């Protein structure tokens, strides 16, 4: 059974960098059939797609975040990562990682990241 | 960006009712439309992709239809465990965008 688990700091200071890792178990991140993605959800609000990455490193980002976001993949560790620079309070959200087969079909449980000094 | 608009924003229905949620895209997206269910404190769960294809393991009480700009999610025979927020999402073009959600409550 495929499982995804987000990890990283739960508190980040304004103007600093948010870094999260998604560890994939029960399957290979190098599968040619899948992308891997990040979605976030501010408290009490809706879902926002952040970006996708293919195991080869090809990425697609939301233009609203594009200048600040980097998604990378480490096939040796079966992990992919999210980096969001210059965060503000508006980046406070639950961050989900997901496997993408056409659409996100397996999700991590999500991790709350609060941006506050 | 393609805007996705869901209606209603919330609804209350009785056990056994049939419920329909509508999702409208600001431009044509063919059938590149997915539906997700999210319960409080949980990750979204994929229900439907390609507008009407059921994800593996999803009960047939859920069905989707539509193409172009107008789509519907129908839940037949509503049960208490169907209480959740439902989101549509287009994947016709990047950036992928979600509807604002429809909260389904049980009377």
PDB file of C-alpha atoms in Angstrom:
ATOM      1  CA  UNK A   1       0.000   0.000   0.000  1.00  0.00           C
ATOM      2  CA  UNK A   2       1.481   3.315  -1.069  1.00  0.00           C
ATOM      3  CA  UNK A   3       2.031   5.791   1.735  1.00  0.00           C
ATOM      4  CA  UNK A   4       3.248   9.380   1.730  1.00  0.00           C
ATOM      5  CA  UNK A   5       4.471  11.266   4.787  1.00  0.00           C
ATOM      6  CA  UNK A   6       5.292  14.951   5.013  1.00  0.00           C
ATOM      7  CA  UNK A   7       7.978  16.154   7.387  1.00  0.00           C
ATOM      8  CA  UNK A   8       9.535  19.476   8.275  1.00  0.00           C
ATOM      9  CA  UNK A   9       9.328  22.406  10.679  1.00  0.00           C
ATOM     10  CA  UNK A  10       5.895  23.404  11.874  1.00  0.00           C
ATOM     11  CA  UNK A  11       6.917  26.995  12.523  1.00  0.00           C
ATOM     12  CA  UNK A  12       8.765  29.295  10.153  1.00  0.00           C
ATOM     13  CA  UNK A  13       9.628  32.947  10.641  1.00  0.00           C
ATOM     14  CA  UNK A  14       8.464  35.574   8.140  1.00  0.00           C
ATOM     15  CA  UNK A  15      10.902  36.174   5.255  1.00  0.00           C
ATOM     16  CA  UNK A  16      12.570  32.816   5.872  1.00  0.00           C
ATOM     17  CA  UNK A  17      12.324  29.585   3.873  1.00  0.00           C
ATOM     18  CA  UNK A  18       9.759  26.832   4.321  1.00  0.00           C
ATOM     19  CA  UNK A  19      11.213  23.392   3.591  1.00  0.00           C
ATOM     20  CA  UNK A  20       9.195  20.183   3.587  1.00  0.00           C
ATOM     21  CA  UNK A  21      10.000  16.647   2.527  1.00  0.00           C
ATOM     22  CA  UNK A  22       7.619  13.925   1.415  1.00  0.00           C
ATOM     23  CA  UNK A  23       8.785  10.367   1.951  1.00  0.00           C
ATOM     24  CA  UNK A  24       7.166   7.750  -0.261  1.00  0.00           C
ATOM     25  CA  UNK A  25       6.884   4.156   0.922  1.00  0.00           C
ATOM     26  CA  UNK A  26       5.277   1.109  -0.618  1.00  0.00           C
ATOM     27  CA  UNK A  27       6.195   2.196  -4.133  1.00  0.00           C
ATOM     28  CA  UNK A  28       8.929   3.762  -6.221  1.00  0.00           C
ATOM     29  CA  UNK A  29       9.110   7.476  -6.829  1.00  0.00           C
ATOM     30  CA  UNK A  30      10.785   6.635 -10.141  1.00  0.00           C
ATOM     31  CA  UNK A  31       7.637   5.173 -11.656  1.00  0.00           C
ATOM     32  CA  UNK A  32       7.212   6.489 -15.173  1.00  0.00           C
ATOM     33  CA  UNK A  33       3.451   6.626 -14.745  1.00  0.00           C
ATOM     34  CA  UNK A  34       3.314   9.185 -12.001  1.00  0.00           C
ATOM     35  CA  UNK A  35       4.007  12.740 -11.076  1.00  0.00           C
ATOM     36  CA  UNK A  36       4.385  13.910  -7.493  1.00  0.00           C
ATOM     37  CA  UNK A  37       2.807  17.075  -6.230  1.00  0.00           C
ATOM     38  CA  UNK A  38       2.177  19.544  -3.439  1.00  0.00           C
ATOM     39  CA  UNK A  39      -1.155  21.110  -2.477  1.00  0.00           C
ATOM     40  CA  UNK A  40      -1.805  23.473   0.411  1.00  0.00           C
ATOM     41  CA  UNK A  41      -4.833  24.570   2.388  1.00  0.00           C
ATOM     42  CA  UNK A  42      -4.898  27.680   4.600  1.00  0.00           C
ATOM     43  CA  UNK A  43      -6.852  27.119   7.840  1.00  0.00           C
ATOM     44  CA  UNK A  44     -10.578  27.087   7.127  1.00  0.00           C
ATOM     45  CA  UNK A  45     -10.080  27.701   3.413  1.00  0.00           C
ATOM     46  CA  UNK A  46      -9.939  25.780   0.143  1.00  0.00           C
ATOM     47  CA  UNK A  47      -7.248  23.869  -1.704  1.00  0.00           C
ATOM     48  CA  UNK A  48      -4.441  25.459  -3.714  1.00  0.00           C
ATOM     49  CA  UNK A  49      -2.227  23.514  -6.107  1.00  0.00           C
ATOM     50  CA  UNK A  50       1.459  24.385  -5.640  1.00  0.00           C
ATOM     51  CA  UNK A  51       3.240  22.278  -8.222  1.00  0.00           C
ATOM     52  CA  UNK A  52       4.156  18.880  -9.662  1.00  0.00           C
ATOM     53  CA  UNK A  53       7.408  17.099 -10.394  1.00  0.00           C
ATOM     54  CA  UNK A  54       8.259  14.087 -12.519  1.00  0.00           C
ATOM     55  CA  UNK A  55      10.950  11.690 -11.320  1.00  0.00           C
ATOM     56  CA  UNK A  56      13.200  13.006 -14.085  1.00  0.00           C
ATOM     57  CA  UNK A  57      13.019  16.456 -12.521  1.00  0.00           C
ATOM     58  CA  UNK A  58      10.530  18.143 -14.863  1.00  0.00           C
ATOM     59  CA  UNK A  59       8.481  20.598 -12.856  1.00  0.00           C
ATOM     60  CA  UNK A  60       5.271  22.575 -13.158  1.00  0.00           C
ATOM     61  CA  UNK A  61       4.587  25.392 -10.718  1.00  0.00           C
ATOM     62  CA  UNK A  62       1.666  27.612  -9.858  1.00  0.00           C
ATOM     63  CA  UNK A  63       2.551  31.017 -11.341  1.00  0.00           C
ATOM     64  CA  UNK A  64       1.222  32.697  -8.206  1.00  0.00           C
ATOM     65  CA  UNK A  65       4.152  31.091  -6.338  1.00  0.00           C
ATOM     66  CA  UNK A  66       6.581  30.460  -9.142  1.00  0.00           C
ATOM     67  CA  UNK A  67       9.191  33.014  -8.160  1.00  0.00           C
ATOM     68  CA  UNK A  68       9.406  31.563  -4.624  1.00  0.00           C
ATOM     69  CA  UNK A  69       8.841  27.830  -5.025  1.00  0.00           C
ATOM     70  CA  UNK A  70      11.157  24.950  -5.842  1.00  0.00           C
ATOM     71  CA  UNK A  71      10.166  21.287  -5.948  1.00  0.00           C
ATOM     72  CA  UNK A  72      12.913  18.683  -6.200  1.00  0.00           C
ATOM     73  CA  UNK A  73      13.159  14.915  -6.164  1.00  0.00           C
ATOM     74  CA  UNK A  74      15.691  12.531  -4.612  1.00  0.00           C
ATOM     75  CA  UNK A  75      15.153   9.138  -6.176  1.00  0.00           C
ATOM     76  CA  UNK A  76      17.856   7.530  -4.010  1.00  0.00           C
ATOM     77  CA  UNK A  77      15.832   8.344  -0.893  1.00  0.00           C
ATOM     78  CA  UNK A  78      12.395   7.924  -2.525  1.00  0.00           C
ATOM     79  CA  UNK A  79      11.587  11.464  -1.469  1.00  0.00           C
ATOM     80  CA  UNK A  80      10.541  14.738  -3.001  1.00  0.00           C
ATOM     81  CA  UNK A  81      10.745  18.155  -1.427  1.00  0.00           C
ATOM     82  CA  UNK A  82       9.141  21.590  -1.366  1.00  0.00           C
ATOM     83  CA  UNK A  83      10.998  24.805  -0.791  1.00  0.00           C
ATOM     84  CA  UNK A  84       9.131  28.107  -0.469  1.00  0.00           C
ATOM     85  CA  UNK A  85      11.209  31.242  -0.034  1.00  0.00           C
ATOM     86  CA  UNK A  86      10.382  34.560   1.640  1.00  0.00           C
ATOM     87  CA  UNK A  87       7.310  33.282   3.426  1.00  0.00           C
ATOM     88  CA  UNK A  88       4.655  35.519   4.931  1.00  0.00           C
ATOM     89  CA  UNK A  89       1.652  34.877   7.160  1.00  0.00           C
ATOM     90  CA  UNK A  90      -0.337  34.168   3.983  1.00  0.00           C
ATOM     91  CA  UNK A  91       1.719  30.996   3.547  1.00  0.00           C
ATOM     92  CA  UNK A  92       0.355  29.538   6.784  1.00  0.00           C
ATOM     93  CA  UNK A  93      -1.411  26.371   5.710  1.00  0.00           C
ATOM     94  CA  UNK A  94      -1.622  22.614   5.875  1.00  0.00           C
ATOM     95  CA  UNK A  95       0.733  21.320   3.200  1.00  0.00           C
ATOM     96  CA  UNK A  96      -0.080  18.020   1.503  1.00  0.00           C
ATOM     97  CA  UNK A  97       2.112  15.923  -0.724  1.00  0.00           C
ATOM     98  CA  UNK A  98       0.450  13.608  -3.203  1.00  0.00           C
ATOM     99  CA  UNK A  99       1.056  11.080  -5.927  1.00  0.00           C
ATOM    100  CA  UNK A 100      -0.391  12.247  -9.219  1.00  0.00           C
ATOM    101  CA  UNK A 101      -1.813   9.659 -11.592  1.00  0.00           C
ATOM    102  CA  UNK A 102      -3.848  11.914 -13.867  1.00  0.00           C
ATOM    103  CA  UNK A 103      -4.966  13.640 -10.662  1.00  0.00           C
ATOM    104  CA  UNK A 104      -3.727  13.404  -7.050  1.00  0.00           C
ATOM    105  CA  UNK A 105      -4.844   9.938  -5.971  1.00  0.00           C
ATOM    106  CA  UNK A 106      -2.711   9.155  -2.910  1.00  0.00           C
ATOM    107  CA  UNK A 107      -2.183  11.890  -0.336  1.00  0.00           C
ATOM    108  CA  UNK A 108      -0.068  12.362   2.743  1.00  0.00           C
ATOM    109  CA  UNK A 109      -1.828  13.216   5.978  1.00  0.00           C
ATOM    110  CA  UNK A 110      -0.731  16.839   5.708  1.00  0.00           C
ATOM    111  CA  UNK A 111       1.457  18.993   7.911  1.00  0.00           C
ATOM    112  CA  UNK A 112       0.544  22.377   9.362  1.00  0.00           C
ATOM    113  CA  UNK A 113       3.117  25.090   8.808  1.00  0.00           C
ATOM    114  CA  UNK A 114       2.621  28.340  10.685  1.00  0.00           C
ATOM    115  CA  UNK A 115       4.486  31.451   9.614  1.00  0.00           C
ATOM    116  CA  UNK A 116       5.025  33.640  12.644  1.00  0.00           C
ATOM    117  CA  UNK A 117       7.785  35.422  14.460  1.00  0.00           C
TER     118      UNK A 117
ATOM    119  CA  UNK B   1      -6.009  30.829 -14.906  1.00  0.00           C
ATOM    120  CA  UNK B   2      -9.212  28.815 -15.211  1.00  0.00           C
ATOM    121  CA  UNK B   3     -11.690  29.699 -12.475  1.00  0.00           C
ATOM    122  CA  UNK B   4     -13.796  26.907 -11.005  1.00  0.00           C
ATOM    123  CA  UNK B   5     -17.099  27.863  -9.364  1.00  0.00           C
ATOM    124  CA  UNK B   6     -19.096  25.405  -7.299  1.00  0.00           C
ATOM    125  CA  UNK B   7     -22.710  25.671  -6.233  1.00  0.00           C
ATOM    126  CA  UNK B   8     -24.129  25.568  -3.730  1.00  0.00           C
ATOM    127  CA  UNK B   9     -21.467  26.524  -1.180  1.00  0.00           C
ATOM    128  CA  UNK B  10     -23.250  24.374   1.364  1.00  0.00           C
ATOM    129  CA  UNK B  11     -26.286  22.161   1.609  1.00  0.00           C
ATOM    130  CA  UNK B  12     -28.156  20.170   4.187  1.00  0.00           C
ATOM    131  CA  UNK B  13     -29.915  16.958   3.233  1.00  0.00           C
ATOM    132  CA  UNK B  14     -31.486  13.962   4.887  1.00  0.00           C
ATOM    133  CA  UNK B  15     -30.230  10.406   5.037  1.00  0.00           C
ATOM    134  CA  UNK B  16     -31.320   8.653   1.873  1.00  0.00           C
ATOM    135  CA  UNK B  17     -31.549  11.825  -0.212  1.00  0.00           C
ATOM    136  CA  UNK B  18     -29.964  12.308  -3.613  1.00  0.00           C
ATOM    137  CA  UNK B  19     -27.568  15.251  -3.682  1.00  0.00           C
ATOM    138  CA  UNK B  20     -26.194  17.123  -6.682  1.00  0.00           C
ATOM    139  CA  UNK B  21     -23.271  19.555  -6.670  1.00  0.00           C
ATOM    140  CA  UNK B  22     -22.444  21.702  -9.681  1.00  0.00           C
ATOM    141  CA  UNK B  23     -19.043  22.898 -10.859  1.00  0.00           C
ATOM    142  CA  UNK B  24     -18.593  25.440 -13.645  1.00  0.00           C
ATOM    143  CA  UNK B  25     -15.317  26.265 -15.383  1.00  0.00           C
ATOM    144  CA  UNK B  26     -14.571  29.766 -16.690  1.00  0.00           C
ATOM    145  CA  UNK B  27     -13.533  28.220 -19.998  1.00  0.00           C
ATOM    146  CA  UNK B  28     -13.847  24.835 -21.634  1.00  0.00           C
ATOM    147  CA  UNK B  29     -11.850  22.044 -20.019  1.00  0.00           C
ATOM    148  CA  UNK B  30     -13.124  19.086 -22.037  1.00  0.00           C
ATOM    149  CA  UNK B  31     -13.476  16.280 -19.466  1.00  0.00           C
ATOM    150  CA  UNK B  32     -10.365  17.121 -17.436  1.00  0.00           C
ATOM    151  CA  UNK B  33     -12.301  17.435 -14.202  1.00  0.00           C
ATOM    152  CA  UNK B  34     -11.834  15.673 -10.882  1.00  0.00           C
ATOM    153  CA  UNK B  35     -13.844  15.525  -7.667  1.00  0.00           C
ATOM    154  CA  UNK B  36     -12.473  15.155  -4.142  1.00  0.00           C
ATOM    155  CA  UNK B  37     -14.062  14.541  -0.765  1.00  0.00           C
ATOM    156  CA  UNK B  38     -12.511  16.025   2.357  1.00  0.00           C
ATOM    157  CA  UNK B  39     -13.528  15.344   5.933  1.00  0.00           C
ATOM    158  CA  UNK B  40     -12.438  17.638   8.788  1.00  0.00           C
ATOM    159  CA  UNK B  41      -8.796  17.218   9.707  1.00  0.00           C
ATOM    160  CA  UNK B  42      -8.182  14.740   6.903  1.00  0.00           C
ATOM    161  CA  UNK B  43      -6.497  14.827   3.522  1.00  0.00           C
ATOM    162  CA  UNK B  44      -8.709  15.040   0.450  1.00  0.00           C
ATOM    163  CA  UNK B  45      -9.781  11.760  -1.095  1.00  0.00           C
ATOM    164  CA  UNK B  46      -9.992  11.360  -4.848  1.00  0.00           C
ATOM    165  CA  UNK B  47     -13.467  10.260  -5.961  1.00  0.00           C
ATOM    166  CA  UNK B  48     -13.711  10.886  -9.693  1.00  0.00           C
ATOM    167  CA  UNK B  49     -11.407  11.811 -12.569  1.00  0.00           C
ATOM    168  CA  UNK B  50     -12.062  12.492 -16.235  1.00  0.00           C
ATOM    169  CA  UNK B  51     -15.412  13.945 -15.175  1.00  0.00           C
ATOM    170  CA  UNK B  52     -17.113  10.587 -14.751  1.00  0.00           C
ATOM    171  CA  UNK B  53     -14.547   7.856 -14.029  1.00  0.00           C
ATOM    172  CA  UNK B  54     -14.691   6.446 -10.529  1.00  0.00           C
ATOM    173  CA  UNK B  55     -11.423   5.994  -8.670  1.00  0.00           C
ATOM    174  CA  UNK B  56     -10.725   2.453  -7.558  1.00  0.00           C
ATOM    175  CA  UNK B  57     -12.544   1.585  -4.345  1.00  0.00           C
ATOM    176  CA  UNK B  58     -14.998   4.489  -4.498  1.00  0.00           C
ATOM    177  CA  UNK B  59     -18.609   3.314  -4.100  1.00  0.00           C
ATOM    178  CA  UNK B  60     -20.937   3.611  -7.056  1.00  0.00           C
ATOM    179  CA  UNK B  61     -23.222   5.928  -5.076  1.00  0.00           C
ATOM    180  CA  UNK B  62     -20.895   8.658  -6.334  1.00  0.00           C
ATOM    181  CA  UNK B  63     -21.170   9.644  -9.980  1.00  0.00           C
ATOM    182  CA  UNK B  64     -19.967  12.485 -12.138  1.00  0.00           C
ATOM    183  CA  UNK B  65     -21.061  13.940 -15.423  1.00  0.00           C
ATOM    184  CA  UNK B  66     -20.465  16.840 -17.768  1.00  0.00           C
ATOM    185  CA  UNK B  67     -17.957  18.183 -20.231  1.00  0.00           C
ATOM    186  CA  UNK B  68     -16.815  21.535 -21.500  1.00  0.00           C
ATOM    187  CA  UNK B  69     -17.704  24.024 -18.763  1.00  0.00           C
ATOM    188  CA  UNK B  70     -20.496  22.415 -16.723  1.00  0.00           C
ATOM    189  CA  UNK B  71     -20.110  19.414 -14.444  1.00  0.00           C
ATOM    190  CA  UNK B  72     -22.035  17.682 -11.685  1.00  0.00           C
ATOM    191  CA  UNK B  73     -21.264  15.344  -8.824  1.00  0.00           C
ATOM    192  CA  UNK B  74     -24.203  13.264  -7.658  1.00  0.00           C
ATOM    193  CA  UNK B  75     -24.414  11.307  -4.429  1.00  0.00           C
ATOM    194  CA  UNK B  76     -27.284   8.881  -4.296  1.00  0.00           C
ATOM    195  CA  UNK B  77     -28.717   7.631  -1.017  1.00  0.00           C
ATOM    196  CA  UNK B  78     -26.873  10.022   1.295  1.00  0.00           C
ATOM    197  CA  UNK B  79     -25.416   8.436   4.427  1.00  0.00           C
ATOM    198  CA  UNK B  80     -23.994  10.146   7.541  1.00  0.00           C
ATOM    199  CA  UNK B  81     -20.442   9.213   6.465  1.00  0.00           C
ATOM    200  CA  UNK B  82     -20.922  11.322   3.306  1.00  0.00           C
ATOM    201  CA  UNK B  83     -20.880  14.467   5.427  1.00  0.00           C
ATOM    202  CA  UNK B  84     -17.835  16.299   4.087  1.00  0.00           C
ATOM    203  CA  UNK B  85     -16.662  19.129   1.863  1.00  0.00           C
ATOM    204  CA  UNK B  86     -16.464  18.304  -1.835  1.00  0.00           C
ATOM    205  CA  UNK B  87     -14.095  20.012  -4.266  1.00  0.00           C
ATOM    206  CA  UNK B  88     -13.874  19.992  -8.032  1.00  0.00           C
ATOM    207  CA  UNK B  89     -10.519  20.485  -9.753  1.00  0.00           C
ATOM    208  CA  UNK B  90      -9.591  21.098 -13.374  1.00  0.00           C
ATOM    209  CA  UNK B  91      -6.445  19.616 -14.862  1.00  0.00           C
ATOM    210  CA  UNK B  92      -6.981  20.731 -18.448  1.00  0.00           C
ATOM    211  CA  UNK B  93      -4.190  23.251 -18.140  1.00  0.00           C
ATOM    212  CA  UNK B  94      -1.690  24.553 -15.634  1.00  0.00           C
ATOM    213  CA  UNK B  95      -2.107  26.019 -13.130  1.00  0.00           C
ATOM    214  CA  UNK B  96      -4.470  23.384 -11.819  1.00  0.00           C
ATOM    215  CA  UNK B  97      -7.323  25.070  -9.951  1.00  0.00           C
ATOM    216  CA  UNK B  98      -9.928  23.954  -7.442  1.00  0.00           C
ATOM    217  CA  UNK B  99     -13.455  25.074  -6.799  1.00  0.00           C
ATOM    218  CA  UNK B 100     -14.135  26.762  -3.476  1.00  0.00           C
ATOM    219  CA  UNK B 101     -15.802  23.674  -2.044  1.00  0.00           C
ATOM    220  CA  UNK B 102     -19.333  22.537  -1.175  1.00  0.00           C
ATOM    221  CA  UNK B 103     -20.034  21.524   2.401  1.00  0.00           C
ATOM    222  CA  UNK B 104     -22.559  18.713   2.660  1.00  0.00           C
ATOM    223  CA  UNK B 105     -24.269  18.281   6.016  1.00  0.00           C
ATOM    224  CA  UNK B 106     -26.784  15.733   7.206  1.00  0.00           C
ATOM    225  CA  UNK B 107     -30.058  17.041   8.652  1.00  0.00           C
TER     226      UNK B 107
END
